[in-house]
CSV table of C-alpha atoms in Angstrom, one decimal:
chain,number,residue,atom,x,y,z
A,1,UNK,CA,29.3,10.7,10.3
A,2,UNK,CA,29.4,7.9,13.0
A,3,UNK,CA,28.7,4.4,11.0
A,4,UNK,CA,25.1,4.1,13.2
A,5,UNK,CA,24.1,7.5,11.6
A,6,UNK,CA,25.1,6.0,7.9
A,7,UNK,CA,23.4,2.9,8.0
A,8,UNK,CA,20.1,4.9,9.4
A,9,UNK,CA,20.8,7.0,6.0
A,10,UNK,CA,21.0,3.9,3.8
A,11,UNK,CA,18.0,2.7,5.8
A,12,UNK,CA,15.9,6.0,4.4
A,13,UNK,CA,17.3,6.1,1.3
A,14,UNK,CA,16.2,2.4,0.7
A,15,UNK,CA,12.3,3.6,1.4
A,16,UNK,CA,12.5,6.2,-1.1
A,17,UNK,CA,11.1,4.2,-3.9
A,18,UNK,CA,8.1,3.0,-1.3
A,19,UNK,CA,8.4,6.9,-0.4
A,20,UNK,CA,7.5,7.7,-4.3
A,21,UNK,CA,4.7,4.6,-4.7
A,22,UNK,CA,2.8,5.1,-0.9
A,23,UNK,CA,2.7,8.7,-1.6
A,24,UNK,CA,0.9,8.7,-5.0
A,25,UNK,CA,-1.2,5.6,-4.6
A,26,UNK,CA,-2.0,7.3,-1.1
A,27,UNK,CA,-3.2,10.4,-3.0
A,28,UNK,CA,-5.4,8.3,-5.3
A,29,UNK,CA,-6.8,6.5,-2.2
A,30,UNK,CA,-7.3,9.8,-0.1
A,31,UNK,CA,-9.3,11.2,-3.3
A,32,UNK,CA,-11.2,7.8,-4.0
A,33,UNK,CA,-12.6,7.3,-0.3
A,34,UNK,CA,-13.5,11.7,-0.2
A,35,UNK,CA,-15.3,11.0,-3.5
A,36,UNK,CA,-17.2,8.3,-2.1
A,37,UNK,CA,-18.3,10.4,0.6
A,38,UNK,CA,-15.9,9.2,3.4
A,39,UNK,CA,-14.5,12.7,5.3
A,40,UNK,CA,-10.9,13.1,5.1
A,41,UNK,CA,-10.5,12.3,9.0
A,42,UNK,CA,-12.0,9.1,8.4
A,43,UNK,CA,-9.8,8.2,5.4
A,44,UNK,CA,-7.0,9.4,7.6
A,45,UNK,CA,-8.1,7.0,10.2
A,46,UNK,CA,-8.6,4.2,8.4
A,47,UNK,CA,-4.7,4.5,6.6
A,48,UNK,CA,-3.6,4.7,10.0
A,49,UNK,CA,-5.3,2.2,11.9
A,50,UNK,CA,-6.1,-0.4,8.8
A,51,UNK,CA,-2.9,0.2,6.8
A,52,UNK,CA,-4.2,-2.0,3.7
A,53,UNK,CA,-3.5,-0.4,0.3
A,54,UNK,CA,-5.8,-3.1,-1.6
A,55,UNK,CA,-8.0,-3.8,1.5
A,56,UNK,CA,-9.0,0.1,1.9
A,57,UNK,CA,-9.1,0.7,-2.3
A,58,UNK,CA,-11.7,-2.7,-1.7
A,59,UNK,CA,-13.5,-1.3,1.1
A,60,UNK,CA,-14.4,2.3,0.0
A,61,UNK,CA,-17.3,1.0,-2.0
A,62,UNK,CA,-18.1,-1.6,0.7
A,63,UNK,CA,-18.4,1.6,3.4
A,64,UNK,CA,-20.0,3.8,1.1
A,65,UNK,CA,-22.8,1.1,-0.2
A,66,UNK,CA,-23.3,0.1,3.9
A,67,UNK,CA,-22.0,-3.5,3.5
A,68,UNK,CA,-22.3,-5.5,6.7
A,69,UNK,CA,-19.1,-5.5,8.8
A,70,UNK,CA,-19.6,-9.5,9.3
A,71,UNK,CA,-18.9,-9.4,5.4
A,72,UNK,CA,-16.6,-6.7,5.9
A,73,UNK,CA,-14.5,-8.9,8.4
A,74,UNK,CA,-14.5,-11.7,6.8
A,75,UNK,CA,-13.4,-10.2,3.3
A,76,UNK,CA,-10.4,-8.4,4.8
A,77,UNK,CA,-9.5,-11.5,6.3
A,78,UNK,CA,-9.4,-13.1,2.8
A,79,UNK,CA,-7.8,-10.1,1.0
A,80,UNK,CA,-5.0,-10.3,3.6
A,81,UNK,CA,-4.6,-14.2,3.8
A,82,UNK,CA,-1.2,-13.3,1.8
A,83,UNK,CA,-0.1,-11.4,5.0
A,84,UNK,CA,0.0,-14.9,7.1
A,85,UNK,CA,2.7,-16.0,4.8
A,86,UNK,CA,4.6,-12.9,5.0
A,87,UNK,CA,4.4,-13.3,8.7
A,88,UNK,CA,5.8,-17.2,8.3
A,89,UNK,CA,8.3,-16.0,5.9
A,90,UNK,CA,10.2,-13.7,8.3
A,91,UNK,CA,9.9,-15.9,11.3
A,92,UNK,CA,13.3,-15.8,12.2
A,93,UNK,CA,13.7,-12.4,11.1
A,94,UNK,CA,10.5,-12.0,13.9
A,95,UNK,CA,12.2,-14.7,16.4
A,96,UNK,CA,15.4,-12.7,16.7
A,97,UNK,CA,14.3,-9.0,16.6
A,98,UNK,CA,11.6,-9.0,19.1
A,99,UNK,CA,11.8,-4.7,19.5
A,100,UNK,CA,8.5,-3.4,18.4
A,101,UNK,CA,7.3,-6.7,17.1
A,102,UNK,CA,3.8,-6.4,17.3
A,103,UNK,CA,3.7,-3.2,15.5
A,104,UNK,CA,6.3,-4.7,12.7
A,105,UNK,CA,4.0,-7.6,12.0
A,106,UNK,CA,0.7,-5.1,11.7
A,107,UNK,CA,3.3,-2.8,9.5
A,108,UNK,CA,4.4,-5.7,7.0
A,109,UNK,CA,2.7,-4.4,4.3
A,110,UNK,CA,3.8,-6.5,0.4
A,111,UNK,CA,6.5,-3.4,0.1
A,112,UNK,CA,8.0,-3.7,3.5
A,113,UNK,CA,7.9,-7.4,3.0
A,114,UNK,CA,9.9,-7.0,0.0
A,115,UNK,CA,12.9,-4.4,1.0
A,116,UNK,CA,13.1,-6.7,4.4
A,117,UNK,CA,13.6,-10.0,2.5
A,118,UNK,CA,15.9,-7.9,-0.3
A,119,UNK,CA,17.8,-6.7,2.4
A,120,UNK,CA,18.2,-9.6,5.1
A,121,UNK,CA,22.1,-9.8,4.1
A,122,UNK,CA,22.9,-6.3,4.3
A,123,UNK,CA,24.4,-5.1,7.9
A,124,UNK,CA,22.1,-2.0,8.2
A,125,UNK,CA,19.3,-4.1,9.0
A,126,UNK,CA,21.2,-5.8,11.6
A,127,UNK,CA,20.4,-2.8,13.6
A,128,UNK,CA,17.6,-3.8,16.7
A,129,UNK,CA,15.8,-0.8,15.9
A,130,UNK,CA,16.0,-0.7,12.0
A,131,UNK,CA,13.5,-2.8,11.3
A,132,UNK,CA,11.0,-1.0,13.3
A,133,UNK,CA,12.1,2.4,11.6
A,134,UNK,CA,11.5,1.2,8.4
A,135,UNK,CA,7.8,-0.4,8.9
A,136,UNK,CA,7.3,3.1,10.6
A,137,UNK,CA,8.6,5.2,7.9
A,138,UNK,CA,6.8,3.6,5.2
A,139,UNK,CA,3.6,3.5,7.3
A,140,UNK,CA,3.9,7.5,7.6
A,141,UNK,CA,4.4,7.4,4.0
A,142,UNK,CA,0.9,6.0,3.4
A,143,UNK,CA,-0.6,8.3,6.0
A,144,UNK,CA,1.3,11.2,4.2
A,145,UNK,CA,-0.4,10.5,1.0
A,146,UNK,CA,-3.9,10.1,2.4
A,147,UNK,CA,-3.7,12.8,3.9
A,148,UNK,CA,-3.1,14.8,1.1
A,149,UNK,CA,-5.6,12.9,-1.2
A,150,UNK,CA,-8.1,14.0,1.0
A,151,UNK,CA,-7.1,17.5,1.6
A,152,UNK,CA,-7.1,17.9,-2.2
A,153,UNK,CA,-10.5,15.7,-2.4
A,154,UNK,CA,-11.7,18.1,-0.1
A,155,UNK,CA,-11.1,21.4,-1.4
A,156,UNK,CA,-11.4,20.5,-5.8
A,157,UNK,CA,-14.9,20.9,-6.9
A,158,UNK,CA,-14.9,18.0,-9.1
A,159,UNK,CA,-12.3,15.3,-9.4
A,160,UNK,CA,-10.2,14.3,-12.5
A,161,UNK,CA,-12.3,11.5,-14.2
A,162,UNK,CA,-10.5,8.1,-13.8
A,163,UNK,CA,-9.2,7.7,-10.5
A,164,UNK,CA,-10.6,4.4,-9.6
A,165,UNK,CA,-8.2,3.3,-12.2
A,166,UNK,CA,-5.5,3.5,-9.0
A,167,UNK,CA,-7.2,0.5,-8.0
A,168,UNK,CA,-7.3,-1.7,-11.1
A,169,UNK,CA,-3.4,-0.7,-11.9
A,170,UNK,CA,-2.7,-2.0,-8.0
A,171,UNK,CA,-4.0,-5.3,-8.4
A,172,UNK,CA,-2.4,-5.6,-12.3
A,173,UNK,CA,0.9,-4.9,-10.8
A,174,UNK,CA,-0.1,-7.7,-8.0
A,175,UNK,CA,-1.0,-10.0,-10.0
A,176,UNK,CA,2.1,-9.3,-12.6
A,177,UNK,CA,4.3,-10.0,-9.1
A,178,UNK,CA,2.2,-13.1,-9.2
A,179,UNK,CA,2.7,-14.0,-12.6
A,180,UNK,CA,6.3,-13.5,-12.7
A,181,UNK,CA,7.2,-16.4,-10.3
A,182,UNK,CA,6.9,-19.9,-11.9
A,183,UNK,CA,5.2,-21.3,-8.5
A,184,UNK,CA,2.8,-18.8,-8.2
A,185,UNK,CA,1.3,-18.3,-11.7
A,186,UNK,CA,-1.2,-21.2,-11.8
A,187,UNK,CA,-2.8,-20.3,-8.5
A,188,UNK,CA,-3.4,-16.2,-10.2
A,189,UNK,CA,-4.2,-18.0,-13.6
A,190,UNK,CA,-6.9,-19.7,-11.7
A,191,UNK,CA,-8.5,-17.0,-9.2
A,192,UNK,CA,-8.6,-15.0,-12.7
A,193,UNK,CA,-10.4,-17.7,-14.1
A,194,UNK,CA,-12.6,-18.1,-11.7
A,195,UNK,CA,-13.2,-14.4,-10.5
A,196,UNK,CA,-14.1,-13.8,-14.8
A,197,UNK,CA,-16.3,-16.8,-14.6
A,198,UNK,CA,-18.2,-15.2,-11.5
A,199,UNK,CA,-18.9,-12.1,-13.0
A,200,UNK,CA,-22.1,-13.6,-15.1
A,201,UNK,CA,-23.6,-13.5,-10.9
A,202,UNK,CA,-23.4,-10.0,-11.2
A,203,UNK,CA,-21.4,-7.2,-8.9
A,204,UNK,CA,-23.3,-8.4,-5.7
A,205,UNK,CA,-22.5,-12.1,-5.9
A,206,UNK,CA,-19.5,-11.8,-7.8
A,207,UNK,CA,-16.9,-11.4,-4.9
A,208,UNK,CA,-18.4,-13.6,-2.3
A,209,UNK,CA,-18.7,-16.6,-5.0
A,210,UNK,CA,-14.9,-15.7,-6.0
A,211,UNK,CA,-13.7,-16.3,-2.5
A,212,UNK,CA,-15.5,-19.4,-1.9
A,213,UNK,CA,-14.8,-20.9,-4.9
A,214,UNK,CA,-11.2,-20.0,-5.0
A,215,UNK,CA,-10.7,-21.1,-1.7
A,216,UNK,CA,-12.5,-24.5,-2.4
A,217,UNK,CA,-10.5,-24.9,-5.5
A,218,UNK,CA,-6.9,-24.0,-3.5
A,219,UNK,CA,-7.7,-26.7,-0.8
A,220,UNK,CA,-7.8,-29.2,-3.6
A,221,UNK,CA,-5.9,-28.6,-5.9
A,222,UNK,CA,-2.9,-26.8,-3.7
A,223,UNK,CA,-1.9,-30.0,-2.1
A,224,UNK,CA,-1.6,-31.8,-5.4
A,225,UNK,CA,0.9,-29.1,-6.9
A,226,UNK,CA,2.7,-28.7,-3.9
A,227,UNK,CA,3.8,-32.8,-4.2
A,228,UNK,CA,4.7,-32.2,-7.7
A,229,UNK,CA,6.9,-29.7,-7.4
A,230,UNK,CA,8.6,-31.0,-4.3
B,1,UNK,CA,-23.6,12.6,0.8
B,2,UNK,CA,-20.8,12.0,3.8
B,3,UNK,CA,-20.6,8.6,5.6
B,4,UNK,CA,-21.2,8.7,9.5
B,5,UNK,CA,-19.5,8.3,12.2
B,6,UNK,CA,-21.8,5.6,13.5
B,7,UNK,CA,-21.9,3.8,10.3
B,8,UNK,CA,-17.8,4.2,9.3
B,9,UNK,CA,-16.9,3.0,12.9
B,10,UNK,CA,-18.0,-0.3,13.0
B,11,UNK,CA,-16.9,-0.8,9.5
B,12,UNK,CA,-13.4,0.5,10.1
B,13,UNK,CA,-13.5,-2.0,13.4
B,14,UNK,CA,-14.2,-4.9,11.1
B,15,UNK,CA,-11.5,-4.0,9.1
B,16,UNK,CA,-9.1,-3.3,11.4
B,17,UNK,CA,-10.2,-6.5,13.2
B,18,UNK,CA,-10.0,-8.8,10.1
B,19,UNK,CA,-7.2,-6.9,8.7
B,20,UNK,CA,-5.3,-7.4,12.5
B,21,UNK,CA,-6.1,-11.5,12.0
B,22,UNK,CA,-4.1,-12.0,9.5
B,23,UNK,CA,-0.9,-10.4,11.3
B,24,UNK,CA,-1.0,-11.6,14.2
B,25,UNK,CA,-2.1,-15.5,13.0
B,26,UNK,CA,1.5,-15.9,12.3
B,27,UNK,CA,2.7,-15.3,16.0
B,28,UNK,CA,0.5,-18.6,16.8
B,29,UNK,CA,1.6,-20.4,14.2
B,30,UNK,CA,5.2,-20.1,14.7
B,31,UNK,CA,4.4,-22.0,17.7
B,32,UNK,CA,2.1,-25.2,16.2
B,33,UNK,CA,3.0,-25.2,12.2
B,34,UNK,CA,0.0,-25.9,10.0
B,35,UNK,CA,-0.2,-29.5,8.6
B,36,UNK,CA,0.4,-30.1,4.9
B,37,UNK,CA,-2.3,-29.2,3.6
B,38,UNK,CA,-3.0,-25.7,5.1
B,39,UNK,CA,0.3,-25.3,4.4
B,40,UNK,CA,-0.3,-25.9,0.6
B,41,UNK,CA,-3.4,-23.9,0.7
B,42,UNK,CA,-2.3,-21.2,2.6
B,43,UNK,CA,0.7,-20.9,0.1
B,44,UNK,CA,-1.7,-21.1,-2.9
B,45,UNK,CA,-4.2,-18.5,-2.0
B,46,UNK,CA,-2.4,-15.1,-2.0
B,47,UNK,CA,-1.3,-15.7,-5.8
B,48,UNK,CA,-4.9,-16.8,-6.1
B,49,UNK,CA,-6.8,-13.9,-4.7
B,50,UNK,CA,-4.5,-11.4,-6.8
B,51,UNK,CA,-6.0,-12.7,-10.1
B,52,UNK,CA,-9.6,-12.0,-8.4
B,53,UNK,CA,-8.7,-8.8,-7.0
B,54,UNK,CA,-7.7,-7.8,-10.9
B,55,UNK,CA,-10.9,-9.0,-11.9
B,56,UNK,CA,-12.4,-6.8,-9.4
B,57,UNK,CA,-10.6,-4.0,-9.9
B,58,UNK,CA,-11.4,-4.6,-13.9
B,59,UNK,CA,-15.5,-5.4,-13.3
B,60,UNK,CA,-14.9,-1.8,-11.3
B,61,UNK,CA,-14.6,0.1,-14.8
B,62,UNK,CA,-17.5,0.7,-17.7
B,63,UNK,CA,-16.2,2.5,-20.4
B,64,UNK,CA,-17.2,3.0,-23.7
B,65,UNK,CA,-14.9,1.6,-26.7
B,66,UNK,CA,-12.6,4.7,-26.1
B,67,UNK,CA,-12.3,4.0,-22.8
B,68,UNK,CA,-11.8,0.3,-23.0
B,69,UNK,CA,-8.8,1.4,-25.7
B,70,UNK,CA,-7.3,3.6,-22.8
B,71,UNK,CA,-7.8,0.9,-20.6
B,72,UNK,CA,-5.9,-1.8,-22.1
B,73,UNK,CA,-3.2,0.7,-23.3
B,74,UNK,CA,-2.4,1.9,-20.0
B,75,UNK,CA,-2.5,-1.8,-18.5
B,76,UNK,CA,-0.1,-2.6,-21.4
B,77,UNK,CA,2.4,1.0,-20.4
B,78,UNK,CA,2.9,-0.8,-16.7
B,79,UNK,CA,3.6,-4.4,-18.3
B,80,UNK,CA,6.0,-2.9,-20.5
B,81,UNK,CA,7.9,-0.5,-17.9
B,82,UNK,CA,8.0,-3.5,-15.4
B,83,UNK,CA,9.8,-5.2,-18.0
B,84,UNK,CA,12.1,-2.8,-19.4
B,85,UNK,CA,13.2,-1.0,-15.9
B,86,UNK,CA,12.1,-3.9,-13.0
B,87,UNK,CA,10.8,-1.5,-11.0
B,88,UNK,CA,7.0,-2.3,-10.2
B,89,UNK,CA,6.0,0.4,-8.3
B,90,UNK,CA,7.8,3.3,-10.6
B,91,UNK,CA,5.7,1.5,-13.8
B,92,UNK,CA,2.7,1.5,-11.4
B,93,UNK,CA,2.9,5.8,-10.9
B,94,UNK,CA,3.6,5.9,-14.4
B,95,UNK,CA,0.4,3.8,-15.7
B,96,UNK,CA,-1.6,5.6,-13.1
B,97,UNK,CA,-0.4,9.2,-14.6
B,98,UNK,CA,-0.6,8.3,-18.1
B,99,UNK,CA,-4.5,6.8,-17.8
B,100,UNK,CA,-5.9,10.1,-16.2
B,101,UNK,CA,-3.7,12.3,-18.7
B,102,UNK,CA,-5.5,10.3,-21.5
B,103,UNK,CA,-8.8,10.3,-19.9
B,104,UNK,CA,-9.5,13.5,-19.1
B,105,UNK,CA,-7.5,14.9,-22.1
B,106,UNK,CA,-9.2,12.8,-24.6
């Protein structure tokens, strides 16, 4: 086996965990957004073109209830602001690898994110068109599991109670990556805080107040903490 | 009843739209960096929006006592294999599997 052909094998064999995660919580999604009444080609559609596992868990209820795509818009863009950072993060990463960029920066999804930064030393990803392989393998992961989500959505004739429980254990586990680093956990302490206290507005003001409030409260406070620790 | 086409496209638009934003902002940004400030903010608000998003995701469930048990017990079974194997993702399939097990057996 030449050595191109072995670091393309290391390349799959690091997605298989994301292989494992993307397809189950793509299953869960594909039978959340059928239950709610979305056809499987639009769930299909929507992994492939949105490619958001908390933004599209988020959004079922906002399709299916015939929320405003002003809102919509502007509550994706919120959901995602953590993108922007992964974007900065890699710059260089992005500055010397221009081959399929555009595609790798709408692909950079917080598991991608994490085996690129894991693996920036190792000389796999050194490969111009590794990168780009690996943003499109775990991209056709999540469209996998949709896909089959909402084939089996489709066809049982009532779903498992539970399901939407895919969606609370996603954010746990984002907010337990949160948590973990030092820097990090005031600012998910707070927008937990905050997000509990909003809940007395009830479910229609709840997430609207959340975002303004915690965006309010990270302008001024963020600056402060950032001097501290520097 | 099924969405429509003519109500799922705009919304999927938006999305995609809002959802393309955030990508691409970086590409201008590596060209004129965000002052202090934005920086700050910008750094603090993804950590920020995770602890709504789990209050979201928790205002999302109604369950009775038995449920809220379940609940808490399957929150605790991802804390606990996060800790004991690192793996976030492997505790998050195993949470997932373990709460519908218990709901729909119990």
């Amino acid at each position: 086996m030449t050595r191109r052909y072995a670091d393309y094998l290391k390349l799959v064999v690091r997605s298989l965990p994301v292989l494992s995660g993307y397809t189950s919580v793509g299953i869960a999604f594909g039978l959340v957004a059928v239950g709610a009444g979305i056809t499987p080609r639009m769930a299909i559609l929507m992994s492939l073109v949105v490619y958001a596992g908390a933004l599209q868990f988020v959004a079922v209820p906002w399709i299916a209830g015939g929320l405003h795509p002003g809102l919509m818009f502007v509550g994706a863009v919120l959901i995602n602001a953590r993108q922007i950072l992964y974007g900065l993060s890699l710059g260089e990463h992005f500055r010397s690898n221009r081959r399929g960029r555009l595609y790798r920066l709408f692909a950079l999804t917080d598991e991608t994110f994490a085996v690129l930064a894991g693996t920036a030393d190792e000389p796999w990803i050194a490969h111009e068109w590794a990168p780009l392989v690996l943003s499109a393998l775990h991209h056709l992961y999540w469209i996998g599991g949709t896909a089959a989500g909402a084939w089996l959505g489709a066809r049982i004739e009532s779903l498992p109670a539970g399901l939407s429980f895919a969606l609370t254990a996603l954010f746990f586990s984002l907010f337990l990556d949160a948590c973990e680093r030092a820097d990090r956990r005031p600012a998910a302490l707070l927008g937990f805080a905050i997000s509990a206290c909003c809940l007395v507005l009830g479910k229609r003001w709840f997430l609207p107040a959340s975002m303004v409030l915690i965006v309010a409260a990270s302008w001024i406070i963020a600056p402060h903490r950032a001097r501290e620790d520097a | 009843m099924n969405t429509a086409w003519g109500d799922f496209l705009p919304a999927l638009l938006a999305l995609a739209a809002g959802n393309a934003l955030t990508r691409v902002l970086p590409l201008f940004v590596l060209h004129r960096p965000p002052g202090p400030r934005m920086r700050a903010t910008l750094s603090w608000l993804p950590a920020a929006l995770t602890g709504m998003l789990f209050v979201y995701g928790l205002s999302g469930h109604d369950p009775d006592l038995g449920g809220r048990f379940i609940l808490v017990a399957a929150l605790a079974l991802i804390f606990a294999a996060r800790r004991i194997t690192g793996r976030s993702m492997f505790s998050l399939v195993l949470g997932i599997v373990a709460y519908l097990m218990a709901v729909n057996l119990f």
